[in-house]
mmCIF file of C-alpha atoms in Angstrom:
data_model
loop_
_atom_site.group_PDB
_atom_site.id
_atom_site.type_symbol
_atom_site.label_atom_id
_atom_site.label_comp_id
_atom_site.label_asym_id
_atom_site.label_seq_id
_atom_site.Cartn_x
_atom_site.Cartn_y
_atom_site.Cartn_z
ATOM 1 C CA MET A 1006 97.774 150.021 100.939
ATOM 2 C CA GLU A 1007 97.255 151.433 104.613
ATOM 3 C CA VAL A 1008 98.788 149.881 107.528
ATOM 4 C CA PRO A 1009 96.247 149.224 110.211
ATOM 5 C CA ALA A 1010 97.435 151.461 113.255
ATOM 6 C CA GLU A 1011 96.570 148.713 115.750
ATOM 7 C CA ILE A 1012 99.437 146.621 113.979
ATOM 8 C CA ILE A 1013 102.167 149.245 114.747
ATOM 9 C CA GLU A 1014 100.938 150.204 118.060
ATOM 10 C CA THR A 1015 101.020 146.434 119.126
ATOM 11 C CA VAL A 1016 104.582 146.043 117.663
ATOM 12 C CA LYS A 1017 105.854 149.016 119.465
ATOM 13 C CA ARG A 1018 104.620 147.662 122.710
ATOM 14 C CA PHE A 1019 106.704 144.580 122.643
ATOM 15 C CA THR A 1020 110.301 144.727 124.371
ATOM 16 C CA ARG A 1021 111.008 140.999 123.762
ATOM 17 C CA PRO A 1022 109.140 139.634 120.583
ATOM 18 C CA VAL A 1023 110.180 136.540 118.949
ATOM 19 C CA ILE A 1024 109.449 136.636 114.999
ATOM 20 C CA VAL A 1025 108.110 133.487 113.529
ATOM 21 C CA GLY A 1026 107.614 132.375 110.057
ATOM 22 C CA HIS A 1027 106.458 129.177 108.474
ATOM 23 C CA VAL A 1028 108.174 125.703 108.248
ATOM 24 C CA ARG A 1029 110.739 125.461 105.361
ATOM 25 C CA PRO A 1030 110.854 129.373 105.051
ATOM 26 C CA ASP A 1031 111.451 130.611 101.363
ATOM 27 C CA ALA A 1032 112.965 133.839 100.544
ATOM 28 C CA ASP A 1033 109.887 136.123 101.339
ATOM 29 C CA CYS A 1034 109.420 134.470 104.480
ATOM 30 C CA LEU A 1035 113.256 134.783 105.771
ATOM 31 C CA GLY A 1036 113.497 138.299 104.251
ATOM 32 C CA SER A 1037 110.242 139.534 106.145
ATOM 33 C CA MET A 1038 111.391 137.770 109.477
ATOM 34 C CA LEU A 1039 114.897 139.090 109.228
ATOM 35 C CA ALA A 1040 114.250 142.538 108.069
ATOM 36 C CA PHE A 1041 111.460 143.050 110.893
ATOM 37 C CA GLY A 1042 113.765 141.569 113.599
ATOM 38 C CA GLY A 1043 116.817 143.617 112.336
ATOM 39 C CA THR A 1044 114.533 146.667 112.383
ATOM 40 C CA LEU A 1045 113.391 146.128 115.882
ATOM 41 C CA GLN A 1046 116.915 145.454 117.128
ATOM 42 C CA SER A 1047 118.055 148.674 115.823
ATOM 43 C CA ARG A 1048 115.759 150.363 117.921
ATOM 44 C CA GLY A 1049 116.925 148.900 121.040
ATOM 45 C CA VAL A 1050 114.044 146.154 121.293
ATOM 46 C CA GLN A 1051 115.311 142.444 122.223
ATOM 47 C CA ALA A 1052 113.828 140.720 119.262
ATOM 48 C CA ALA A 1053 114.857 137.343 118.160
ATOM 49 C CA VAL A 1054 113.875 135.377 115.147
ATOM 50 C CA SER A 1055 112.859 131.670 114.881
ATOM 51 C CA LEU A 1056 114.955 129.659 112.620
ATOM 52 C CA PRO A 1057 115.198 125.952 114.185
ATOM 53 C CA GLU A 1058 118.277 124.177 112.880
ATOM 54 C CA GLY A 1059 118.118 122.535 109.667
ATOM 55 C CA THR A 1060 115.163 124.706 108.221
ATOM 56 C CA VAL A 1061 116.849 127.037 106.400
ATOM 57 C CA SER A 1062 118.283 125.867 102.759
ATOM 58 C CA ARG A 1063 121.887 126.203 101.885
ATOM 59 C CA ARG A 1064 120.792 128.526 98.882
ATOM 60 C CA LEU A 1065 118.936 130.890 101.379
ATOM 61 C CA SER A 1066 121.543 130.644 104.080
ATOM 62 C CA PHE A 1067 122.919 134.168 102.577
ATOM 63 C CA LEU A 1068 119.804 136.111 104.212
ATOM 64 C CA PRO A 1069 120.638 134.916 107.842
ATOM 65 C CA GLU A 1070 124.308 135.684 106.945
ATOM 66 C CA TRP A 1071 123.389 139.185 105.799
ATOM 67 C CA ALA A 1072 120.974 139.903 108.685
ATOM 68 C CA GLY A 1073 123.816 138.890 111.290
ATOM 69 C CA LEU A 1074 120.994 137.753 113.792
ATOM 70 C CA ARG A 1075 121.052 134.739 115.932
ATOM 71 C CA GLY A 1076 117.980 132.141 116.106
ATOM 72 C CA ALA A 1077 115.629 132.385 118.872
ATOM 73 C CA ARG A 1078 116.551 129.947 121.796
ATOM 74 C CA ASP A 1079 113.988 128.531 124.155
ATOM 75 C CA ALA A 1080 114.989 131.127 126.508
ATOM 76 C CA ASP A 1081 113.778 134.077 124.228
ATOM 77 C CA PHE A 1082 110.366 131.959 123.584
ATOM 78 C CA ARG A 1083 110.102 131.743 127.410
ATOM 79 C CA ALA A 1084 110.735 135.392 128.038
ATOM 80 C CA ALA A 1085 108.865 136.784 125.152
ATOM 81 C CA ASP A 1086 106.235 139.320 125.657
ATOM 82 C CA GLY A 1087 104.662 138.920 122.326
ATOM 83 C CA PHE A 1088 105.199 137.092 118.669
ATOM 84 C CA ILE A 1089 104.918 138.280 115.141
ATOM 85 C CA VAL A 1090 104.079 135.872 112.787
ATOM 86 C CA VAL A 1091 104.766 136.286 108.853
ATOM 87 C CA ASP A 1092 103.993 134.847 105.856
ATOM 88 C CA THR A 1093 102.252 131.972 107.449
ATOM 89 C CA ALA A 1094 98.660 130.850 106.835
ATOM 90 C CA LYS A 1095 98.137 128.623 109.617
ATOM 91 C CA LEU A 1096 99.346 128.542 113.382
ATOM 92 C CA SER A 1097 100.008 124.961 112.875
ATOM 93 C CA ARG A 1098 102.417 125.964 109.998
ATOM 94 C CA CYS A 1099 104.890 128.131 112.372
ATOM 95 C CA SER A 1100 108.248 127.181 112.458
ATOM 96 C CA VAL A 1101 109.129 126.606 116.199
ATOM 97 C CA ALA A 1102 111.652 124.136 117.679
ATOM 98 C CA LYS A 1103 110.117 120.905 118.708
ATOM 99 C CA PRO A 1104 110.896 121.032 122.405
ATOM 100 C CA LEU A 1105 108.812 123.950 122.969
ATOM 101 C CA GLY A 1106 105.481 122.039 122.274
ATOM 102 C CA GLU A 1107 102.370 123.128 121.063
ATOM 103 C CA ASP A 1108 101.664 125.487 123.660
ATOM 104 C CA TRP A 1109 104.620 128.026 122.621
ATOM 105 C CA LEU A 1110 102.299 130.952 122.722
ATOM 106 C CA ALA A 1111 101.124 130.571 126.302
ATOM 107 C CA GLY A 1112 98.304 132.995 125.802
ATOM 108 C CA ARG A 1113 100.639 135.905 124.884
ATOM 109 C CA PRO A 1114 99.603 138.196 122.159
ATOM 110 C CA LEU A 1115 100.420 137.481 118.476
ATOM 111 C CA VAL A 1116 100.592 139.753 115.505
ATOM 112 C CA ASN A 1117 99.921 138.009 112.167
ATOM 113 C CA ILE A 1118 100.984 139.559 109.079
ATOM 114 C CA ASP A 1119 100.424 137.871 105.734
ATOM 115 C CA HIS A 1120 99.511 137.633 102.097
ATOM 116 C CA HIS A 1121 98.131 133.991 102.051
ATOM 117 C CA GLU A 1122 94.310 133.838 100.751
ATOM 118 C CA SER A 1123 94.004 130.858 103.059
ATOM 119 C CA ASN A 1124 95.150 132.559 106.244
ATOM 120 C CA THR A 1125 93.088 131.707 109.111
ATOM 121 C CA LEU A 1126 93.361 135.071 111.132
ATOM 122 C CA PHE A 1127 95.006 133.265 113.998
ATOM 123 C CA GLY A 1128 96.358 136.177 115.539
ATOM 124 C CA ARG A 1129 95.048 138.695 118.262
ATOM 125 C CA VAL A 1130 95.918 141.202 115.958
ATOM 126 C CA ASN A 1131 95.711 140.353 112.042
ATOM 127 C CA TRP A 1132 96.779 142.250 108.945
ATOM 128 C CA VAL A 1133 96.283 140.095 105.671
ATOM 129 C CA VAL A 1134 96.425 141.289 102.402
ATOM 130 C CA PRO A 1135 96.106 138.672 99.559
ATOM 131 C CA GLN A 1136 96.469 141.099 96.793
ATOM 132 C CA ALA A 1137 99.906 142.289 98.052
ATOM 133 C CA SER A 1138 102.961 140.920 96.243
ATOM 134 C CA SER A 1139 104.551 139.363 99.071
ATOM 135 C CA SER A 1140 104.798 139.498 102.718
ATOM 136 C CA ALA A 1141 107.872 141.310 102.429
ATOM 137 C CA GLU A 1142 105.954 144.295 100.835
ATOM 138 C CA LEU A 1143 103.927 144.184 103.827
ATOM 139 C CA ILE A 1144 106.638 144.525 106.373
ATOM 140 C CA TYR A 1145 108.254 147.322 104.078
ATOM 141 C CA ARG A 1146 104.854 149.149 104.545
ATOM 142 C CA VAL A 1147 105.028 148.711 108.327
ATOM 143 C CA ILE A 1148 108.702 149.941 108.728
ATOM 144 C CA ARG A 1149 107.487 152.880 106.430
ATOM 145 C CA ALA A 1150 104.320 153.878 108.460
ATOM 146 C CA ALA A 1151 105.998 153.495 111.861
ATOM 147 C CA GLY A 1152 108.564 156.107 110.613
ATOM 148 C CA TRP A 1153 111.614 153.634 111.060
ATOM 149 C CA ASP A 1154 114.787 153.957 108.860
ATOM 150 C CA LEU A 1155 115.405 151.282 105.981
ATOM 151 C CA SER A 1156 118.966 150.670 106.124
ATOM 152 C CA PRO A 1157 120.904 148.998 103.098
ATOM 153 C CA ARG A 1158 120.692 145.683 105.034
ATOM 154 C CA ILE A 1159 117.186 145.865 105.713
ATOM 155 C CA ALA A 1160 116.335 147.083 102.396
ATOM 156 C CA ALA A 1161 118.137 144.033 100.868
ATOM 157 C CA LEU A 1162 116.346 141.559 102.943
ATOM 158 C CA LEU A 1163 113.068 142.884 101.920
ATOM 159 C CA TYR A 1164 113.817 143.404 98.243
ATOM 160 C CA ALA A 1165 115.094 139.675 98.029
ATOM 161 C CA GLY A 1166 111.495 138.742 99.447
ATOM 162 C CA VAL A 1167 109.447 140.882 96.997
ATOM 163 C CA HIS A 1168 111.650 139.663 93.790
ATOM 164 C CA SER A 1169 111.475 136.056 94.918
ATOM 165 C CA ASP A 1170 107.755 135.944 95.539
ATOM 166 C CA THR A 1171 107.028 137.485 92.138
ATOM 167 C CA ILE A 1172 109.248 135.491 90.123
ATOM 168 C CA GLY A 1173 111.083 138.601 89.226
ATOM 169 C CA PHE A 1174 108.255 140.717 88.977
ATOM 170 C CA SER A 1175 106.384 138.552 86.576
ATOM 171 C CA LEU A 1176 103.101 137.522 88.264
ATOM 172 C CA PRO A 1177 99.676 139.246 88.352
ATOM 173 C CA THR A 1178 100.589 140.472 92.112
ATOM 174 C CA THR A 1179 103.344 142.607 90.793
ATOM 175 C CA THR A 1180 101.127 145.808 91.012
ATOM 176 C CA ALA A 1181 102.470 149.256 90.360
ATOM 177 C CA ASP A 1182 102.511 149.589 94.174
ATOM 178 C CA ALA A 1183 105.024 146.646 94.512
ATOM 179 C CA LEU A 1184 107.188 147.976 91.718
ATOM 180 C CA GLU A 1185 107.456 151.263 93.527
ATOM 181 C CA ALA A 1186 108.123 149.484 96.905
ATOM 182 C CA ALA A 1187 110.948 147.611 95.000
ATOM 183 C CA ALA A 1188 112.390 151.001 93.836
ATOM 184 C CA THR A 1189 112.348 152.421 97.081
ATOM 185 C CA LEU A 1190 114.194 149.550 98.563
ATOM 186 C CA VAL A 1191 116.900 149.901 95.625
ATOM 187 C CA ARG A 1192 117.302 153.561 96.570
ATOM 188 C CA ALA A 1193 117.471 152.668 100.213
ATOM 189 C CA GLY A 1194 120.689 150.305 99.322
ATOM 190 C CA ALA A 1195 119.395 146.959 98.131
ATOM 191 C CA ASP A 1196 122.109 145.248 96.106
ATOM 192 C CA VAL A 1197 120.098 143.881 93.068
ATOM 193 C CA ASN A 1198 123.193 142.424 91.501
ATOM 194 C CA ALA A 1199 123.907 140.285 95.002
ATOM 195 C CA VAL A 1200 120.215 139.444 95.661
ATOM 196 C CA GLY A 1201 119.814 137.842 91.810
ATOM 197 C CA MET A 1202 123.120 136.081 92.019
ATOM 198 C CA HIS A 1203 122.265 134.283 95.393
ATOM 199 C CA LEU A 1204 118.864 133.555 94.190
ATOM 200 C CA TYR A 1205 119.340 132.629 90.855
ATOM 201 C CA ARG A 1206 123.182 131.975 90.235
ATOM 202 C CA ASN A 1207 124.427 130.202 92.971
ATOM 203 C CA HIS A 1208 123.558 126.724 92.796
ATOM 204 C CA SER A 1209 125.633 123.859 94.301
ATOM 205 C CA ARG A 1210 126.458 120.975 92.556
ATOM 206 C CA ASN A 1211 123.698 118.785 94.303
ATOM 207 C CA GLU A 1212 121.197 121.608 93.687
ATOM 208 C CA PHE A 1213 122.018 121.615 90.208
ATOM 209 C CA GLU A 1214 121.733 117.842 89.931
ATOM 210 C CA LEU A 1215 118.219 118.148 91.734
ATOM 211 C CA LEU A 1216 117.156 120.541 88.718
ATOM 212 C CA ARG A 1217 118.142 118.057 86.327
ATOM 213 C CA LEU A 1218 116.155 115.499 87.974
ATOM 214 C CA ILE A 1219 112.852 117.606 88.104
ATOM 215 C CA TYR A 1220 113.293 118.379 84.323
ATOM 216 C CA ASP A 1221 113.970 114.520 83.674
ATOM 217 C CA ASN A 1222 110.775 113.466 85.822
ATOM 218 C CA THR A 1223 108.583 116.249 84.213
ATOM 219 C CA ARG A 1224 105.651 114.883 82.691
ATOM 220 C CA VAL A 1225 102.588 116.249 80.935
ATOM 221 C CA THR A 1226 98.977 114.540 81.079
ATOM 222 C CA PRO A 1227 97.624 113.292 77.701
ATOM 223 C CA ASP A 1228 94.998 116.335 77.701
ATOM 224 C CA GLY A 1229 97.939 118.800 77.834
ATOM 225 C CA GLN A 1230 96.564 120.448 80.788
ATOM 226 C CA ILE A 1231 98.588 119.306 83.621
ATOM 227 C CA ALA A 1232 102.531 119.332 83.765
ATOM 228 C CA TYR A 1233 104.275 117.440 86.948
ATOM 229 C CA SER A 1234 107.343 116.204 88.452
ATOM 230 C CA THR A 1235 108.641 114.030 91.030
ATOM 231 C CA ALA A 1236 111.392 113.600 93.491
ATOM 232 C CA SER A 1237 111.178 110.489 95.569
ATOM 233 C CA HIS A 1238 112.939 110.251 99.116
ATOM 234 C CA ALA A 1239 115.831 108.037 97.515
ATOM 235 C CA GLU A 1240 116.289 110.319 94.661
ATOM 236 C CA LEU A 1241 116.740 113.338 96.976
ATOM 237 C CA THR A 1242 118.912 111.244 99.131
ATOM 238 C CA ARG A 1243 120.989 110.033 96.380
ATOM 239 C CA LEU A 1244 121.712 113.423 95.483
ATOM 240 C CA GLY A 1245 122.526 114.585 98.996
ATOM 241 C CA CYS A 1246 119.403 116.954 99.057
ATOM 242 C CA SER A 1247 116.700 117.186 101.583
ATOM 243 C CA ALA A 1248 113.383 118.597 102.136
ATOM 244 C CA ALA A 1249 114.883 121.868 102.832
ATOM 245 C CA ASP A 1250 116.264 122.074 99.446
ATOM 246 C CA ILE A 1251 112.827 122.170 97.756
ATOM 247 C CA ASP A 1252 111.749 125.673 97.210
ATOM 248 C CA ASP A 1253 110.592 126.984 93.637
ATOM 249 C CA GLN A 1254 111.541 123.938 91.643
ATOM 250 C CA VAL A 1255 107.851 123.669 90.605
ATOM 251 C CA ASN A 1256 108.632 126.436 87.997
ATOM 252 C CA ILE A 1257 110.153 123.634 85.715
ATOM 253 C CA PRO A 1258 106.938 121.880 85.172
ATOM 254 C CA ARG A 1259 105.264 125.356 85.250
ATOM 255 C CA SER A 1260 107.420 126.379 82.311
ATOM 256 C CA VAL A 1261 105.820 124.024 79.939
ATOM 257 C CA ASP A 1262 103.840 126.151 77.175
ATOM 258 C CA GLY A 1263 100.170 125.546 77.207
ATOM 259 C CA ILE A 1264 99.606 123.934 80.658
ATOM 260 C CA ARG A 1265 97.100 125.367 83.099
ATOM 261 C CA LEU A 1266 98.305 123.688 86.231
ATOM 262 C CA ALA A 1267 101.959 122.626 87.620
ATOM 263 C CA ILE A 1268 102.427 120.329 90.056
ATOM 264 C CA LEU A 1269 105.502 119.239 92.073
ATOM 265 C CA PHE A 1270 105.641 116.022 94.122
ATOM 266 C CA THR A 1271 108.551 115.823 96.431
ATOM 267 C CA GLU A 1272 108.861 112.910 99.225
ATOM 268 C CA GLY A 1273 110.927 114.955 102.083
ATOM 269 C CA ARG A 1274 110.535 111.732 104.082
ATOM 270 C CA PRO A 1275 109.344 108.015 103.140
ATOM 271 C CA GLY A 1276 105.674 107.974 103.115
ATOM 272 C CA ARG A 1277 105.186 111.772 103.318
ATOM 273 C CA THR A 1278 104.836 113.715 100.363
ATOM 274 C CA ARG A 1279 104.991 117.359 99.793
ATOM 275 C CA VAL A 1280 102.768 118.891 97.000
ATOM 276 C CA ASN A 1281 103.168 122.144 95.281
ATOM 277 C CA LEU A 1282 100.625 123.553 92.725
ATOM 278 C CA ARG A 1283 100.754 126.434 90.527
ATOM 279 C CA GLY A 1284 97.987 127.618 88.356
ATOM 280 C CA GLU A 1285 98.616 129.233 84.920
ATOM 281 C CA ARG A 1286 96.190 131.294 82.613
ATOM 282 C CA GLY A 1287 93.542 131.884 85.193
ATOM 283 C CA THR A 1288 93.389 128.280 86.705
ATOM 284 C CA THR A 1289 92.992 128.168 90.372
ATOM 285 C CA VAL A 1290 94.563 125.845 92.629
ATOM 286 C CA LEU A 1291 93.665 126.800 96.274
ATOM 287 C CA PRO A 1292 90.473 124.568 96.179
ATOM 288 C CA ILE A 1293 92.763 121.618 95.567
ATOM 289 C CA ALA A 1294 95.358 122.451 98.373
ATOM 290 C CA LEU A 1295 92.509 123.066 101.042
ATOM 291 C CA ALA A 1296 90.887 119.733 100.125
ATOM 292 C CA LEU A 1297 94.266 118.145 100.784
ATOM 293 C CA GLY A 1298 94.701 119.980 104.170
ATOM 294 C CA GLY A 1299 96.884 122.746 102.841
ATOM 295 C CA GLY A 1300 96.488 126.265 101.802
ATOM 296 C CA GLY A 1301 97.954 129.114 100.090
ATOM 297 C CA HIS A 1302 97.110 131.746 97.590
ATOM 298 C CA VAL A 1303 94.548 131.488 94.627
ATOM 299 C CA GLN A 1304 97.064 130.267 92.012
ATOM 300 C CA SER A 1305 100.055 129.375 94.397
ATOM 301 C CA ALA A 1306 99.231 126.717 97.031
ATOM 302 C CA GLY A 1307 100.663 123.356 98.599
ATOM 303 C CA ALA A 1308 99.943 120.694 101.063
ATOM 304 C CA ILE A 1309 101.913 117.873 102.776
ATOM 305 C CA ILE A 1310 100.094 114.411 102.804
ATOM 306 C CA ASP A 1311 100.738 111.426 104.565
ATOM 307 C CA ALA A 1312 101.183 109.058 101.256
ATOM 308 C CA PRO A 1313 104.007 107.559 99.403
ATOM 309 C CA LEU A 1314 105.124 109.362 96.338
ATOM 310 C CA ASP A 1315 103.394 107.095 93.842
ATOM 311 C CA GLU A 1316 100.018 107.014 95.811
ATOM 312 C CA ALA A 1317 100.213 111.040 96.244
ATOM 313 C CA VAL A 1318 100.693 111.535 92.268
ATOM 314 C CA LEU A 1319 97.766 109.346 91.524
ATOM 315 C CA ARG A 1320 95.447 111.002 94.087
ATOM 316 C CA VAL A 1321 96.165 114.265 93.471
ATOM 317 C CA LEU A 1322 95.996 114.057 89.622
ATOM 318 C CA ALA A 1323 92.820 112.716 90.068
ATOM 319 C CA GLN A 1324 91.632 115.226 92.041
ATOM 320 C CA ALA A 1325 93.053 118.201 89.845
ATOM 321 C CA ALA A 1326 91.430 116.625 86.840
ATOM 322 C CA VAL A 1327 87.989 116.730 88.566
ATOM 323 C CA HIS A 1328 88.461 120.480 89.604
ATOM 324 C CA MET A 1329 89.434 121.688 86.254
ATOM 325 C CA THR A 1330 86.642 119.797 84.726
ATOM 326 C CA ASN A 1331 83.819 120.429 87.162
ATOM 327 C CA ARG A 1332 84.750 123.664 88.545
ATOM 328 C CA PRO A 1333 85.031 127.256 87.199
ATOM 329 C CA HIS A 1334 88.858 127.905 87.368
ATOM 330 C CA SER A 1335 89.295 131.124 85.343
ATOM 331 C CA ILE A 1336 89.893 134.063 87.598
ATOM 332 C CA ASP A 1337 90.338 137.988 86.642
ATOM 333 C CA ALA A 1338 93.932 138.809 85.590
ATOM 334 C CA GLY A 1339 94.297 141.102 88.293
ATOM 335 C CA ALA A 1340 93.308 138.433 90.973
ATOM 336 C CA SER A 1341 95.679 137.419 93.550
ATOM 337 C CA ALA A 1342 98.258 134.675 92.141
ATOM 338 C CA GLY A 1343 101.007 134.721 94.800
ATOM 339 C CA ARG A 1344 104.259 132.850 94.147
#
């Protein structure tokens, strides 16, 4: 997997870049942003990372803590001579503070590095590799291709991204190249046990109760093809959780044996429902997400729709049933699945 020279050349010209990820960043997005920012800062570049208040879940807060980087302020955006956007399929999904407005780019160059199939190539320079295991793997390759050092801290951030987005190296995107990248990161000092503890063995009581709720609310359609679960705004509030705490709980309905499609519906605020879709046994889900105005990977996608939870469930289940009945939904075993 060769890194385009234009990517490295453009990044090396930046002196005050801001690194941006998607709203409600997951471990891959955070690890990629923070590792890139930390690497550039270690080289004397005044890089800043966009982490608006309240966007990082408690469970993933260890990643910014490990990185030791402050979040970008409005002044950093105003002074930036370019932007690096990672793990984000659309410009509209970039996580920037609301006071900056929609014109935060102001015509400045943008480097877009991502692995989502639905990426709209919104950058001035784009490197989108849907078959990559994670954006963290791509950032790792940029760092190596540029000849920059991998410190233990940077290696740990990237390893967390690769490990999380492959669900512990269990998805079809876990190629030999991805495993070799992970091995190199471990040799560079990534602490496998510490990453694993924070990602999988570090739930607060509220987060544990959220898992219990998702298990309790999981249902399977009569044909046994779709497993889905829900969390209403009232339920999230009662548990002391918020939209920022929703990440990989879709793996609960996904774990039901024999299903082809898993869906998690969560109402982060009243009347606005997030839909996480995961395909199993070759089932594609990206067409469903795109029809809902979302995006993602072939077998891992999502959308946010302006509808109350109950209405969203009925609408999406009906659409999913039609998709699975009328469209070819089998892909090659080696195709991009994503997380």
